[in-house]
Coordinates of C-alpha atoms and ligand atoms in Angstrom, one line a residue:
M8 CA 0.0 0.0 0.0
S9 CA 1.3 3.4 -0.9
G10 CA 2.5 5.8 1.8
Q11 CA -0.3 8.2 1.2
N12 CA -2.9 5.5 2.0
S13 CA -1.1 4.5 5.1
F14 CA -1.5 6.2 8.5
D15 CA -0.7 5.9 12.2
V16 CA -4.3 6.6 13.0
I17 CA -7.5 6.7 11.0
V18 CA -10.5 8.2 12.9
I19 CA -14.0 7.4 11.5
G20 CA -16.5 10.1 12.0
A21 CA -15.9 13.9 12.3
G22 CA -18.2 14.8 15.2
P23 CA -16.8 16.4 18.4
G24 CA -15.4 12.9 19.4
G25 CA -13.8 12.2 16.1
Y26 CA -12.4 15.5 15.0
V27 CA -11.0 16.3 18.4
C28 CA -9.4 12.9 18.6
A29 CA -7.8 13.5 15.2
I30 CA -6.5 16.9 16.1
R31 CA -5.0 15.5 19.3
C32 CA -3.4 12.6 17.4
A33 CA -1.8 15.0 14.9
Q34 CA -0.6 17.3 17.8
L35 CA 1.1 14.2 19.3
G36 CA 3.0 13.7 16.0
L37 CA 0.9 10.8 14.6
K38 CA 0.1 10.7 10.9
T39 CA -3.7 11.0 11.1
A40 CA -6.7 10.7 8.7
L41 CA -10.3 11.6 9.4
V42 CA -13.0 10.0 7.4
E43 CA -16.4 11.7 7.1
K44 CA -19.3 10.9 4.8
N45 CA -21.0 14.3 5.2
P46 CA -19.3 17.1 3.2
R47 CA -19.4 19.3 6.3
L48 CA -17.5 18.2 9.3
G49 CA -18.8 18.5 12.9
G50 CA -21.2 15.6 13.1
T51 CA -24.6 15.7 14.8
C52 CA -23.5 18.5 17.2
L53 CA -22.6 21.0 14.6
N54 CA -25.0 20.0 11.7
V55 CA -28.3 19.1 13.4
G56 CA -27.7 19.1 17.1
C57 CA -26.2 21.4 19.7
I58 CA -25.3 24.3 17.5
P59 CA -28.4 24.8 15.3
S60 CA -30.7 24.2 18.3
K61 CA -28.8 26.8 20.3
A62 CA -29.1 29.3 17.5
L63 CA -32.9 28.7 17.3
L64 CA -33.2 28.8 21.1
H65 CA -31.4 32.2 21.2
S66 CA -33.4 33.8 18.4
T67 CA -36.7 32.6 19.9
E68 CA -35.6 33.6 23.4
I69 CA -35.1 37.2 22.1
F70 CA -38.6 37.2 20.6
H71 CA -40.2 35.7 23.7
E72 CA -38.4 38.1 26.0
I73 CA -39.5 41.1 24.1
K74 CA -43.0 39.9 23.7
E75 CA -43.5 38.9 27.3
H76 CA -41.2 41.3 29.3
A77 CA -40.2 44.3 27.3
S78 CA -43.1 46.4 28.6
S79 CA -42.1 45.8 32.2
H80 CA -38.8 47.5 31.3
G81 CA -40.6 50.4 29.8
I82 CA -39.8 49.3 26.3
I83 CA -42.7 49.9 24.0
Y84 CA -43.1 48.2 20.7
K85 CA -45.8 47.9 18.1
G86 CA -46.5 45.0 15.8
L87 CA -43.8 42.6 17.0
Q88 CA -43.3 39.8 14.4
Y89 CA -40.8 37.2 13.4
D90 CA -39.8 35.9 10.0
L91 CA -39.2 32.2 10.2
S92 CA -37.2 32.0 7.0
V93 CA -34.7 34.7 8.3
L94 CA -34.5 32.9 11.6
M95 CA -33.7 29.6 9.8
K96 CA -31.2 31.4 7.6
K97 CA -29.4 32.8 10.6
K98 CA -29.2 29.3 12.1
D99 CA -27.9 27.9 8.8
G100 CA -25.3 30.7 8.6
V101 CA -24.0 29.8 12.0
V102 CA -23.7 26.1 11.1
N103 CA -22.0 26.9 7.8
Q104 CA -19.5 29.3 9.4
L105 CA -18.6 26.8 12.2
G106 CA -18.4 24.0 9.7
K107 CA -15.8 25.9 7.6
G108 CA -14.0 26.7 10.9
V109 CA -13.8 23.0 11.9
R110 CA -12.5 22.0 8.5
S111 CA -9.9 24.7 8.5
L112 CA -8.8 23.8 12.0
V113 CA -8.5 20.1 11.3
T114 CA -6.6 20.7 8.1
K115 CA -4.2 23.3 9.6
K116 CA -3.4 20.9 12.4
G117 CA -2.2 18.4 9.8
V118 CA -5.0 16.0 9.7
I119 CA -5.8 14.5 6.2
C120 CA -9.6 14.5 5.6
L121 CA -11.1 11.6 3.5
E122 CA -14.6 12.1 2.3
G123 CA -16.8 9.0 2.1
T124 CA -18.3 6.1 4.1
A125 CA -15.8 3.9 5.9
C126 CA -16.1 0.2 6.4
I127 CA -13.7 -1.7 8.7
L128 CA -12.3 -4.7 6.9
G129 CA -10.2 -6.0 9.9
T130 CA -7.3 -5.0 12.1
G131 CA -5.5 -2.0 10.5
S132 CA -7.6 -1.9 7.3
I133 CA -10.6 0.1 6.1
Q134 CA -12.3 0.9 2.9
V135 CA -13.8 4.3 2.1
K136 CA -16.5 4.6 -0.5
D137 CA -17.5 8.1 -1.8
G138 CA -20.3 7.2 -4.2
K139 CA -18.1 7.0 -7.3
S140 CA -15.2 4.9 -6.1
A141 CA -13.7 3.0 -3.2
G142 CA -10.3 3.3 -1.7
S143 CA -8.4 1.1 0.7
Y144 CA -6.4 2.6 3.6
E145 CA -4.4 1.1 6.4
A146 CA -3.5 2.3 9.9
K147 CA -1.9 1.1 13.0
E148 CA -4.9 2.3 15.0
I149 CA -8.5 2.8 13.9
V150 CA -10.8 4.9 16.1
I151 CA -14.6 4.5 15.6
A152 CA -16.4 7.9 16.4
T153 CA -19.6 7.5 14.4
G154 CA -21.9 9.0 17.0
S155 CA -25.6 8.3 17.5
K156 CA -28.9 8.7 15.8
P157 CA -32.5 9.2 17.0
I158 CA -34.3 6.2 18.4
E159 CA -37.5 5.3 16.4
L160 CA -40.6 4.0 18.2
P161 CA -42.0 1.1 16.2
F162 CA -45.5 2.5 16.1
L163 CA -44.3 6.0 15.2
P164 CA -42.0 5.6 12.2
Y165 CA -40.5 8.8 11.1
D166 CA -41.8 10.3 7.8
G167 CA -40.0 13.6 8.2
K168 CA -43.2 15.5 7.8
C169 CA -45.7 14.6 10.5
I170 CA -43.7 12.2 12.6
V171 CA -40.3 13.8 13.0
H172 CA -37.1 13.6 15.0
S173 CA -34.7 16.4 16.0
D174 CA -33.0 16.7 12.6
H175 CA -36.4 17.7 11.2
G176 CA -37.4 19.6 14.3
I177 CA -34.8 22.3 13.7
A178 CA -35.9 23.0 10.2
F179 CA -39.7 23.2 10.0
D180 CA -40.8 25.6 7.2
E181 CA -43.8 26.7 9.2
V182 CA -44.9 26.8 12.8
P183 CA -47.2 23.9 13.6
S184 CA -50.4 25.0 15.3
K185 CA -50.5 22.0 17.6
M186 CA -47.4 19.9 18.3
A187 CA -46.9 16.8 20.4
V188 CA -43.5 16.1 21.9
V189 CA -42.9 12.5 22.9
G190 CA -40.2 12.5 25.6
A191 CA -39.4 15.2 28.2
G192 CA -35.6 14.9 27.9
A193 CA -33.1 17.6 26.6
I194 CA -34.2 17.4 23.0
G195 CA -38.0 17.4 23.7
L196 CA -37.8 20.3 26.1
E197 CA -35.4 22.5 24.0
L198 CA -37.3 22.0 20.7
G199 CA -40.7 22.1 22.5
C200 CA -39.7 25.6 23.8
V201 CA -38.5 26.8 20.4
W202 CA -41.8 26.1 18.7
S203 CA -43.9 27.1 21.7
R204 CA -42.2 30.5 21.7
L205 CA -43.1 30.9 18.0
G206 CA -46.7 30.2 18.8
A207 CA -47.2 26.5 18.6
E208 CA -49.4 24.8 21.2
V209 CA -47.0 22.2 22.6
E210 CA -48.0 19.2 24.6
V211 CA -45.2 17.0 26.0
I212 CA -45.9 13.4 26.7
E213 CA -43.5 11.7 29.2
F214 CA -43.4 8.1 30.2
L215 CA -42.0 8.8 33.6
P216 CA -43.9 10.5 36.5
E217 CA -41.7 13.6 36.3
I218 CA -39.5 15.5 33.8
C219 CA -35.7 15.8 34.0
P220 CA -35.0 12.6 36.0
Q221 CA -31.4 13.6 36.4
L222 CA -32.6 16.2 39.0
D223 CA -34.1 15.7 42.4
P224 CA -37.9 15.7 42.3
E225 CA -38.3 19.1 43.9
M226 CA -35.9 20.6 41.3
S227 CA -37.8 18.8 38.4
K228 CA -41.0 20.3 39.8
V229 CA -39.5 23.8 39.8
A230 CA -38.5 23.3 36.2
R231 CA -41.9 21.9 35.1
K232 CA -43.7 24.8 36.7
I233 CA -41.6 27.3 34.8
F234 CA -42.3 25.4 31.5
V235 CA -46.0 25.5 32.3
K236 CA -45.9 29.2 33.0
Q237 CA -44.3 29.6 29.6
G238 CA -47.2 27.8 27.9
L239 CA -46.1 24.1 27.6
T240 CA -48.5 21.4 28.8
F241 CA -47.4 18.0 30.1
R242 CA -48.9 14.6 30.3
L243 CA -46.7 12.6 32.7
S244 CA -46.8 8.8 33.4
T245 CA -48.2 8.6 29.9
K246 CA -47.2 6.5 26.9
V247 CA -48.1 6.8 23.3
T248 CA -49.3 3.4 22.0
S249 CA -50.2 4.1 18.4
A250 CA -50.8 6.8 15.9
K251 CA -53.2 7.3 13.0
I252 CA -51.9 9.6 10.2
E253 CA -54.4 11.2 7.9
E254 CA -53.7 14.1 5.5
N255 CA -50.4 14.9 7.2
K256 CA -52.0 15.1 10.7
A257 CA -51.6 12.6 13.5
T258 CA -54.0 11.3 16.1
L259 CA -52.0 9.8 18.9
T260 CA -53.4 7.2 21.3
L261 CA -52.2 7.8 24.8
E262 CA -52.4 5.5 27.7
S263 CA -52.0 6.4 31.4
E264 CA -53.4 5.3 34.7
K265 CA -56.4 7.5 34.0
G266 CA -57.2 5.5 30.9
T267 CA -56.9 5.9 27.1
D268 CA -57.1 9.2 25.4
E269 CA -56.7 10.5 21.8
L270 CA -54.6 13.6 20.9
P271 CA -54.9 15.1 17.5
V272 CA -51.9 17.2 16.4
D273 CA -50.2 18.6 13.3
R274 CA -46.7 17.3 14.1
V275 CA -45.2 14.8 16.5
L276 CA -41.6 15.3 17.6
V277 CA -40.3 12.0 18.9
A278 CA -37.4 12.6 21.3
V279 CA -37.1 9.4 23.4
G280 CA -33.4 9.1 23.3
R281 CA -30.6 8.3 20.8
G282 CA -28.9 5.1 19.9
P283 CA -25.4 4.3 18.5
S284 CA -24.9 4.9 14.8
T285 CA -22.9 1.9 13.3
D286 CA -24.7 1.2 10.1
G287 CA -22.5 0.2 7.2
L288 CA -19.3 0.2 9.4
G289 CA -19.0 -3.6 9.0
L290 CA -18.7 -4.2 12.7
P291 CA -20.4 -7.6 12.8
E292 CA -18.4 -8.8 9.8
A293 CA -15.2 -7.6 11.5
G294 CA -16.2 -9.4 14.7
I295 CA -16.4 -6.3 16.8
A296 CA -18.4 -6.9 19.9
M297 CA -21.4 -4.7 20.9
D298 CA -23.3 -4.5 24.2
E299 CA -27.0 -5.1 24.7
R300 CA -27.9 -1.6 23.6
G301 CA -25.9 -1.9 20.3
R302 CA -23.0 0.2 21.5
V303 CA -19.5 -0.7 20.7
K304 CA -18.0 -2.5 23.7
V305 CA -14.7 -0.9 24.9
D306 CA -12.3 -1.3 27.8
H307 CA -10.8 1.6 29.9
A308 CA -8.4 2.4 27.1
F309 CA -11.2 2.6 24.5
N310 CA -10.1 -0.8 23.0
T311 CA -12.7 -2.9 21.2
N312 CA -12.2 -6.6 21.2
L313 CA -10.5 -6.3 17.8
S314 CA -6.8 -5.5 18.1
G315 CA -6.0 -1.9 16.8
V316 CA -9.6 -0.8 16.8
R317 CA -10.9 1.6 19.4
A318 CA -14.1 3.7 19.8
V319 CA -15.1 7.0 21.5
G320 CA -18.1 9.2 22.0
D321 CA -21.8 8.4 21.6
V322 CA -21.1 5.1 20.0
I323 CA -19.8 3.7 23.4
H324 CA -21.1 3.8 26.9
G325 CA -21.5 7.0 29.0
P326 CA -23.5 10.1 28.6
M327 CA -24.3 11.0 24.9
L328 CA -22.9 14.5 25.1
A329 CA -20.6 16.4 22.8
H330 CA -18.2 17.4 25.6
K331 CA -18.0 13.8 26.9
A332 CA -17.2 12.7 23.3
E333 CA -14.4 15.3 23.0
E334 CA -12.9 14.2 26.3
D335 CA -13.0 10.6 25.1
G336 CA -11.3 11.7 21.9
V337 CA -8.5 13.4 23.7
A338 CA -7.9 10.6 26.2
C339 CA -8.0 8.0 23.4
A340 CA -5.4 9.9 21.3
E341 CA -3.1 10.3 24.3
I342 CA -3.3 6.6 25.1
I343 CA -2.5 5.7 21.5
A344 CA 0.5 8.0 21.8
G345 CA 1.7 6.1 24.8
Q346 CA 0.5 8.7 27.4
S347 CA -2.1 8.1 30.1
G348 CA -5.6 9.3 29.3
H349 CA -8.7 9.1 31.5
V350 CA -12.2 10.6 31.5
N351 CA -14.2 11.0 34.7
Y352 CA -17.7 10.1 33.6
G353 CA -19.0 11.1 37.0
M354 CA -18.1 14.7 36.4
V355 CA -19.7 15.3 33.1
P356 CA -22.0 18.3 33.3
G357 CA -25.4 18.1 31.6
V358 CA -27.3 21.2 30.4
I359 CA -30.7 21.8 28.9
Y360 CA -30.6 25.1 27.1
V361 CA -34.1 26.4 27.9
D362 CA -34.8 29.6 29.7
P363 CA -33.8 29.5 32.6
E364 CA -31.2 26.9 31.7
I365 CA -31.1 23.6 33.6
A366 CA -27.7 22.2 34.5
N367 CA -26.4 19.5 36.7
V368 CA -23.2 17.7 37.6
G369 CA -22.5 14.7 39.8
L370 CA -25.1 12.9 41.9
S371 CA -28.6 14.1 42.8
E372 CA -29.7 13.6 46.4
T373 CA -31.8 10.7 45.3
Q374 CA -28.9 9.0 43.5
A375 CA -26.5 9.6 46.4
K376 CA -29.0 8.0 48.8
E377 CA -29.4 5.1 46.4
K378 CA -25.7 4.6 46.7
G379 CA -26.1 4.4 50.5
L380 CA -24.4 7.8 51.1
N381 CA -25.4 10.0 54.0
V382 CA -26.0 13.5 52.5
R383 CA -26.5 17.1 53.6
C384 CA -28.2 19.4 51.1
G385 CA -28.6 23.1 50.7
S386 CA -30.7 25.1 48.2
F387 CA -31.2 28.7 47.2
P388 CA -34.1 30.2 45.2
M389 CA -33.1 32.6 42.4
A390 CA -35.8 34.9 43.5
A391 CA -33.6 35.8 46.5
N392 CA -30.6 36.8 44.3
G393 CA -30.2 40.5 43.7
R394 CA -28.9 40.3 40.2
A395 CA -31.7 37.9 39.3
L396 CA -34.2 40.4 40.5
A397 CA -32.5 43.3 38.7
T398 CA -32.5 41.4 35.4
G399 CA -35.8 39.5 35.6
A400 CA -34.2 36.2 36.1
T401 CA -35.9 35.1 39.3
D402 CA -37.2 31.8 38.0
G403 CA -35.1 28.9 39.3
M404 CA -33.2 27.3 42.1
V405 CA -29.8 26.0 43.0
K406 CA -29.2 22.8 45.0
V407 CA -26.0 21.5 46.5
V408 CA -25.6 17.9 47.6
A409 CA -22.7 17.2 50.0
D410 CA -21.5 14.1 51.9
A411 CA -22.7 14.5 55.4
E412 CA -19.5 13.0 56.9
T413 CA -16.8 14.5 54.8
D414 CA -18.6 17.6 53.4
R415 CA -17.2 16.7 49.9
L416 CA -19.5 18.0 47.1
L417 CA -21.4 15.1 45.5
G418 CA -23.5 17.0 43.1
I419 CA -24.9 20.4 42.1
Q420 CA -28.1 21.2 40.2
V421 CA -28.8 24.7 38.8
I422 CA -32.0 26.0 37.3
A423 CA -31.1 29.6 36.5
R424 CA -30.5 31.9 33.5
G425 CA -27.0 31.2 32.4
A426 CA -26.8 27.9 34.3
S427 CA -24.7 26.5 31.5
E428 CA -21.9 28.9 32.5
L429 CA -22.6 28.7 36.2
I430 CA -22.1 25.0 36.3
A431 CA -18.5 25.3 35.1
S432 CA -17.3 26.5 38.6
A433 CA -19.3 23.7 40.2
V434 CA -17.6 21.2 38.0
A435 CA -14.2 22.7 38.8
H436 CA -14.8 22.5 42.6
M437 CA -15.9 18.9 42.3
E438 CA -13.2 17.8 40.0
Y439 CA -10.6 19.0 42.5
G440 CA -12.5 17.2 45.3
G441 CA -13.9 20.4 46.8
S442 CA -16.2 20.5 49.8
A443 CA -19.4 22.5 50.3
E444 CA -17.3 24.6 52.7
D445 CA -14.8 25.4 49.9
L446 CA -17.7 26.6 47.7
A447 CA -19.2 28.5 50.5
R448 CA -15.9 30.3 51.3
T449 CA -15.1 31.1 47.6
I450 CA -15.6 34.8 47.0
H451 CA -18.2 35.3 44.3
A452 CA -18.6 38.8 42.7
H453 CA -21.7 40.7 43.8
P454 CA -24.1 41.1 42.3
T455 CA -24.0 38.0 40.2
L456 CA -26.2 34.9 39.7
S457 CA -23.2 32.8 40.7
E458 CA -23.7 33.9 44.3
S459 CA -26.6 31.5 44.4
L460 CA -24.1 28.6 44.3
K461 CA -22.3 30.0 47.3
E462 CA -25.5 30.6 49.1
A463 CA -26.8 27.0 48.4
A464 CA -23.5 25.7 49.8
L465 CA -23.8 27.9 52.9
S466 CA -27.3 26.7 53.4
S467 CA -26.2 23.0 53.3
D468 CA -24.7 23.8 56.8
G469 CA -27.6 26.0 58.0
R470 CA -25.5 29.2 57.3
G471 CA -27.4 30.7 54.4
L472 CA -27.1 34.5 54.6
H473 CA -29.6 35.7 52.1
S474 CA -32.4 33.1 52.5
L475 CA -34.6 32.1 55.4
Ligands
NAI10 P1 -33.4 11.7 26.7 O1 -32.9 10.3 27.0 O2 -32.7 12.8 27.3 O3 -34.9 11.8 27.1 C1 -35.9 11.0 26.6 C2 -37.1 11.0 27.5 O4 -38.1 10.3 26.8 C3 -37.0 10.4 28.8 O5 -37.4 11.3 29.8 C4 -37.8 9.1 28.7 O6 -38.4 8.8 29.9 C5 -38.9 9.5 27.7 N1 -39.5 8.4 27.0 C6 -38.8 7.3 26.5 N2 -39.7 6.5 25.8 C7 -40.9 7.2 25.8 C8 -42.2 6.9 25.3 N3 -42.4 5.8 24.6 N4 -43.2 7.7 25.6 C9 -43.0 8.9 26.3 N5 -41.8 9.2 26.8 C10 -40.7 8.4 26.6 O7 -33.4 11.7 25.1 P2 -33.4 12.9 24.1 O8 -34.0 14.2 24.7 O9 -34.0 12.4 22.9 O10 -31.9 13.2 23.9 C11 -31.0 12.2 23.4 C12 -29.6 12.4 23.8 O11 -29.1 13.6 23.3 C13 -29.5 12.4 25.3 O12 -28.4 11.7 25.7 C14 -29.3 13.9 25.6 O13 -28.6 14.1 26.8 C15 -28.5 14.4 24.4 N6 -28.8 15.8 24.1 C16 -28.3 16.7 24.9 C17 -28.6 18.0 24.8 C18 -28.0 19.0 25.7 O14 -27.0 18.7 26.3 N7 -28.5 20.2 25.8 C19 -29.5 18.5 23.7 C20 -30.0 17.4 23.0 C21 -29.7 16.1 23.2

């Protein structure tokens, strides 16, 4: 095989897990190729996930804020409108710009990009097909970073028009008048809010008795009440059992303890989780083992059972989040280069980018107790924070969970405007083994929303200064 088709590392998939892994490999002096079938790099996160949804969330948040709250600031407007096509163009522009940025970054770091669909032939060998031709490549190490795709419910097959998943839900050409969202997870809540802010009547159907199960029940309830205030409706402990589609409208059959009900809607956004994306990779043929959920099985060094083949990101175990995939990618590259690499999956923050944002890291009180830990908790309502009051951001709450014996921080939950940024200091405290006392004694600027973290930590020891 010619030198140009031979690499130290070939990474398959250019999402945050794959392209970051490739960059780190190149930085470490490894001859690296990155295979991607989509002409634009960046994977789900950049093309149809994190980035476009955040652009839509921001645009609709501005609209909603002006519509609902401008007058209270003495800002008077007449005839407030939005233009959906401009809003979508803005989102597409962000995606395009960032896509170009990622390609330029990867190329300038010395990574060779190969366009096409990769299939693993065995240890050290892959084929890349680009529609017209197929090329063979070899590498000492192959890294699978092919990400995830929306799970489909058997009785709600996606048609891209009436029954849709998140890829479609970021690109509607008109606002549905009535939309059902199946699943009150991150995707359902974020996209539910986007379309609700633009005027859709949004009903969220959740199988579990409460939304946001990563939070403690009282925090989930705070979040749900805020959503309800914003116009969303919820059917909890409810499952969809079938759908009838007629003239591009759906009638869902819902079942709960109360009985069976029918829900007629224009669109159904199904957001019941994502599953690993491995189609066409040739994993069964190559003898690569998967777990019971179809994810690639790996050990602590990201090794699959096939020598020289590793995997990172959504396609393996752990939270399906872009930042976790990036950390996997970096650790995997460093291990390949002979260094030590490790990702602390217990310290991966999660964020739902609604308004106020919902962020968490570590264990909830419920999870800590399930582990048999003795905990001490403190909370602080955003309504008691001066900056929140001054800026109309009083919805929300912060909760700190600490070990009752050692005071070590076990988890932090934040429902607050800007929680995605506030959680960063919580993660840092916890990553360094910080205690509630450490957080409570850390000086936070006044007036800031971040003071609510300090106050929640103080209140875990009955020392809250600005709450009763
Ligand atoms: P999810 O796993 O976060 O939530 C799915 C929800 O659907 C759960 O609450 C579950 O109980 C419910 N559910 C499952 N089956 C159901 C059924 N038949 N009927 C009614 N409810 C049902 O999944 P989601 O929101 O689709 O997100 C997928 C992945 O993408 C997650 O890992 C998520 O963390 C990640 N993601 C993260 C984002 C962020 O960090 N902001 C944004 C978007 C996605």
